[in-house]
Short mmCIF file of C-alpha atoms and ligand atoms in Angstrom, two decimals:
data_model
loop_
_atom_site.label_atom_id
_atom_site.label_comp_id
_atom_site.label_asym_id
_atom_site.label_seq_id
_atom_site.Cartn_x
_atom_site.Cartn_y
_atom_site.Cartn_z
CA MET A 192 105.67 108.43 92.44
CA ARG A 193 106.39 107.53 96.02
CA ILE A 194 103.66 107.00 98.59
CA LEU A 195 103.90 106.67 102.36
CA LEU A 196 101.32 104.24 103.72
CA VAL A 197 100.64 104.44 107.47
CA GLU A 198 98.39 101.54 108.49
CA ASP A 199 98.69 99.14 111.44
CA ASP A 200 96.26 96.54 110.08
CA ALA A 201 98.45 93.92 108.35
CA LEU A 202 95.80 92.58 105.97
CA LEU A 203 94.48 95.97 104.92
CA GLY A 204 97.97 97.45 104.58
CA ASP A 205 99.08 94.55 102.45
CA GLY A 206 96.08 94.94 100.13
CA ILE A 207 96.56 98.70 99.75
CA ARG A 208 100.28 98.31 99.08
CA ALA A 209 99.75 95.57 96.49
CA GLY A 210 97.15 97.67 94.67
CA LEU A 211 99.35 100.77 94.62
CA GLU A 212 102.39 98.81 93.46
CA LEU A 213 100.37 97.41 90.58
CA ALA A 214 99.61 101.02 89.67
CA THR A 215 103.45 101.53 89.61
CA TYR A 216 103.73 103.57 92.80
CA ALA A 217 106.70 102.94 95.09
CA VAL A 218 105.19 102.35 98.54
CA ASP A 219 106.86 102.70 101.95
CA TRP A 220 104.62 101.07 104.55
CA VAL A 221 104.94 101.90 108.24
CA ARG A 222 102.71 100.74 111.06
CA SER A 223 102.96 103.41 113.76
CA GLY A 224 102.72 107.16 114.14
CA GLU A 225 106.31 107.46 115.31
CA GLN A 226 107.58 105.64 112.22
CA ALA A 227 105.36 107.83 110.04
CA LEU A 228 106.96 111.02 111.40
CA LEU A 229 110.44 109.61 110.86
CA ALA A 230 109.59 108.64 107.28
CA LEU A 231 108.09 112.05 106.51
CA ALA A 232 111.14 113.78 107.94
CA GLY A 233 113.56 111.69 105.91
CA HIS A 234 111.92 111.44 102.50
CA SER A 235 109.87 113.38 100.06
CA TYR A 236 106.56 111.71 99.23
CA ASP A 237 104.05 112.48 96.50
CA ALA A 238 101.24 111.50 98.89
CA CYS A 239 100.62 109.92 102.28
CA ILE A 240 97.77 107.57 103.20
CA LEU A 241 97.28 107.95 106.93
CA ASP A 242 95.18 105.72 109.14
CA LEU A 243 93.89 107.57 112.22
CA GLY A 244 93.65 104.64 114.64
CA LEU A 245 97.30 103.71 115.25
CA PRO A 246 99.06 102.25 118.28
CA GLY A 247 100.89 104.93 120.28
CA LYS A 248 100.75 108.29 118.55
CA ASP A 249 97.54 108.33 116.51
CA GLY A 250 97.10 109.63 112.98
CA LEU A 251 95.63 112.98 113.97
CA ALA A 252 98.61 113.70 116.24
CA VAL A 253 100.98 112.69 113.42
CA LEU A 254 99.24 115.01 111.01
CA LYS A 255 99.27 117.97 113.39
CA GLU A 256 102.93 117.45 114.24
CA ALA A 257 103.97 117.07 110.59
CA ARG A 258 102.07 120.23 109.55
CA ARG A 259 103.50 122.17 112.48
CA GLY A 260 106.94 121.21 111.23
CA GLY A 261 106.11 122.57 107.77
CA ASP A 262 105.51 119.26 106.00
CA ARG A 263 103.42 119.81 102.85
CA THR A 264 102.93 116.20 101.73
CA PRO A 265 99.38 115.68 100.42
CA VAL A 266 97.62 113.50 103.02
CA LEU A 267 94.60 111.27 102.60
CA VAL A 268 93.18 110.23 105.95
CA LEU A 269 91.81 106.72 106.15
CA THR A 270 89.69 105.69 109.07
CA ALA A 271 86.78 103.81 110.54
CA ARG A 272 85.91 106.91 112.57
CA ASP A 273 83.79 108.60 110.00
CA THR A 274 81.45 110.80 112.00
CA PRO A 275 81.25 114.35 110.65
CA GLU A 276 83.22 115.56 113.72
CA ASP A 277 86.07 113.18 112.86
CA LYS A 278 86.12 114.31 109.25
CA ILE A 279 86.13 117.97 110.26
CA GLY A 280 88.90 117.30 112.79
CA GLY A 281 91.01 115.52 110.19
CA LEU A 282 90.60 118.16 107.52
CA ASP A 283 91.22 120.98 110.00
CA ALA A 284 94.40 119.24 111.15
CA GLY A 285 95.75 119.49 107.62
CA ALA A 286 94.42 116.47 105.73
CA ASP A 287 93.73 117.00 102.02
CA ASP A 288 91.18 114.23 101.66
CA TYR A 289 89.26 111.72 103.72
CA LEU A 290 88.06 108.18 103.09
CA GLY A 291 85.99 106.12 105.56
CA LYS A 292 86.52 102.39 106.05
CA PRO A 293 85.43 100.14 104.51
CA PHE A 294 86.35 101.62 101.14
CA ASP A 295 86.85 100.51 97.59
CA LEU A 296 90.48 100.15 96.50
CA GLY A 297 89.65 101.68 93.12
CA GLU A 298 88.24 104.78 94.84
CA LEU A 299 91.34 105.06 97.04
CA GLN A 300 93.55 104.95 93.94
CA ALA A 301 91.46 107.56 92.14
CA ARG A 302 91.72 109.84 95.17
CA ILE A 303 95.49 109.38 95.27
CA ARG A 304 95.74 110.28 91.57
CA ALA A 305 93.69 113.42 92.26
CA LEU A 306 95.89 114.37 95.25
CA VAL A 307 99.08 113.94 93.25
CA ARG A 308 97.60 115.93 90.38
CA ARG A 309 96.53 118.82 92.59
CA ALA A 310 99.92 118.88 94.31
CA SER A 311 101.54 119.20 90.87
CA GLY A 312 99.37 122.23 90.15
CA LEU A 313 97.86 120.39 87.20
CA ALA A 314 94.11 120.42 86.75
CA ARG A 315 93.74 118.00 83.85
CA PRO A 316 93.74 114.28 84.66
CA VAL A 317 95.60 113.29 81.48
CA LEU A 318 99.20 114.50 81.45
CA GLU A 319 100.52 115.80 78.16
CA HIS A 320 103.74 117.16 76.75
CA ARG A 321 104.76 117.57 73.10
CA GLY A 322 102.32 115.04 71.69
CA VAL A 323 102.92 112.48 74.43
CA THR A 324 99.98 111.75 76.73
CA LEU A 325 99.86 109.67 79.90
CA ASP A 326 96.59 108.76 81.59
CA PRO A 327 97.23 107.75 85.22
CA ALA A 328 93.75 106.18 85.46
CA THR A 329 94.33 103.67 82.67
CA LYS A 330 98.15 103.72 82.57
CA ARG A 331 97.96 104.25 78.80
CA VAL A 332 100.69 106.23 77.14
CA SER A 333 100.50 107.48 73.60
CA CYS A 334 102.77 109.46 71.30
CA GLU A 335 101.12 111.34 68.41
CA GLU A 336 97.95 109.24 68.97
CA ARG A 337 99.84 105.95 68.75
CA GLU A 338 99.88 103.77 71.84
CA VAL A 339 103.36 103.30 73.35
CA LEU A 340 104.14 100.25 75.45
CA LEU A 341 106.33 100.96 78.47
CA SER A 342 107.68 98.79 81.26
CA ALA A 343 106.35 99.59 84.75
CA ARG A 344 109.52 101.50 85.65
CA GLU A 345 109.74 103.40 82.37
CA TYR A 346 106.14 104.39 83.01
CA ALA A 347 106.98 105.49 86.57
CA VAL A 348 109.86 107.70 85.36
CA LEU A 349 107.66 109.28 82.68
CA TYR A 350 104.79 109.81 85.18
CA ASP A 351 107.21 111.58 87.52
CA LEU A 352 108.65 113.84 84.80
CA LEU A 353 105.22 114.76 83.40
CA SER A 354 103.97 115.55 86.91
CA HIS A 355 106.80 118.04 87.43
CA PRO A 356 106.76 119.72 84.01
CA ASN A 357 108.81 122.78 84.91
CA HIS A 358 111.29 121.11 87.22
CA ILE A 359 114.63 119.46 86.84
CA ARG A 360 114.37 116.05 88.50
CA SER A 361 117.59 114.75 89.97
CA ARG A 362 118.62 111.15 89.58
CA SER A 363 118.03 110.55 93.29
CA GLN A 364 114.54 112.10 93.12
CA LEU A 365 113.68 109.79 90.24
CA GLU A 366 115.16 106.82 92.12
CA GLU A 367 113.06 107.71 95.17
CA SER A 368 109.94 107.65 93.04
CA LEU A 369 110.89 104.20 91.70
CA TYR A 370 112.08 102.20 94.66
CA PRO A 371 110.60 101.74 98.12
CA TRP A 372 112.87 101.01 101.09
CA GLY A 373 114.76 97.80 100.94
CA ASP A 374 114.38 97.32 97.21
CA GLU A 375 117.52 96.37 95.33
CA ARG A 376 118.58 99.04 92.89
CA GLY A 377 121.38 98.97 90.35
CA SER A 378 123.74 101.89 89.84
CA ASN A 379 122.70 103.13 86.40
CA THR A 380 119.04 102.18 86.36
CA VAL A 381 117.55 105.66 85.98
CA GLU A 382 119.85 106.32 83.02
CA VAL A 383 118.72 103.06 81.45
CA TYR A 384 115.02 103.95 81.75
CA ILE A 385 115.67 107.44 80.37
CA HIS A 386 117.51 105.86 77.44
CA HIS A 387 114.56 103.55 76.72
CA LEU A 388 112.08 106.42 76.99
CA ARG A 389 114.08 108.49 74.51
CA LYS A 390 114.09 105.59 72.07
CA LYS A 391 110.31 105.29 72.35
CA LEU A 392 109.32 108.98 72.57
CA GLY A 393 112.05 110.78 70.68
CA ALA A 394 115.66 111.61 71.55
CA ASP A 395 114.91 115.19 72.62
CA PHE A 396 111.77 114.42 74.63
CA ILE A 397 113.84 114.26 77.83
CA ARG A 398 116.72 116.67 78.27
CA THR A 399 119.80 115.94 80.39
CA VAL A 400 120.75 118.92 82.54
CA ARG A 401 124.42 118.28 83.24
CA GLY A 402 125.19 118.08 86.92
CA PHE A 403 121.51 118.37 87.91
CA GLY A 404 119.34 115.69 86.36
CA TYR A 405 116.59 115.46 83.79
CA GLN A 406 113.83 117.66 82.48
CA LEU A 407 111.18 117.43 79.79
CA GLY A 408 112.48 118.80 76.51
CA GLY A 409 111.37 122.36 75.74
CA GLY A 410 109.34 123.78 72.87
CA GLU A 411 105.78 122.95 71.91
CA1 LIG B 767 94.19 101.20 112.52
#
C-alpha cells in the first residue's frame, strides 16, 4: 500500500510517516501543493493524507484541481481549520474523510485503513481468501486458523493482493506499494516475496499470470 502524505510541518509529517511505515505502508512525503499535484499525476496511491494549510497552493486548491483532472485517489483531509464550514468545503471539494488537528495517530491509521478498504470495494475489515485472513488493524495473518509470521514486505505484498482480489497486479504495481521514492530496491525482490508467501501459504495461493503479474489463486 502506497500513501501520499502532504504536510508542510516537519515534526508532524515525520511522526505521521514513521507511524505509517511501521504499519508497513510505503509513504511518499511532499511539503507543498505543487509537489502534491506532481506526485498524484505521476503515481497511483492507495490513499492521500492532505493538509489544508500549505505554503503556495493550499490543500483545498490541490484537491479541487486533482478531482477536476479525474484523480480518484481516496483523500483524507487533515487540518487545524475544523469549523463546520471548513469540513463542508473539504468534503464538497472531493475529500473522502476529514480529521481535525490535533489528532491521535491511531485514529488516523484506522481512518486510512477504512479509506483503503472502501476504495477496494470491500466492506469487511478483515481480508480473507481461501482460508488465509489478514487483519490490517492488528497486522495478524493466519492460514486455516494458524498464525503465520511474515516479514514486513511479505505482509505488504499480501495486503496489496488481498485488497485487489479480482485484479492482476503487475510487478511494478507491487513494487510501488512496497517502496517509497528514493528507497533502494533490488531487481527480483517482488519475486522473492511471492516465493516466500507461497512457501508459507501454499504454492497455488498466488498465481503467476505470464506477461502480466500476479493474482490470488482461484477456487474457494
Ligand atoms: Ca500546514
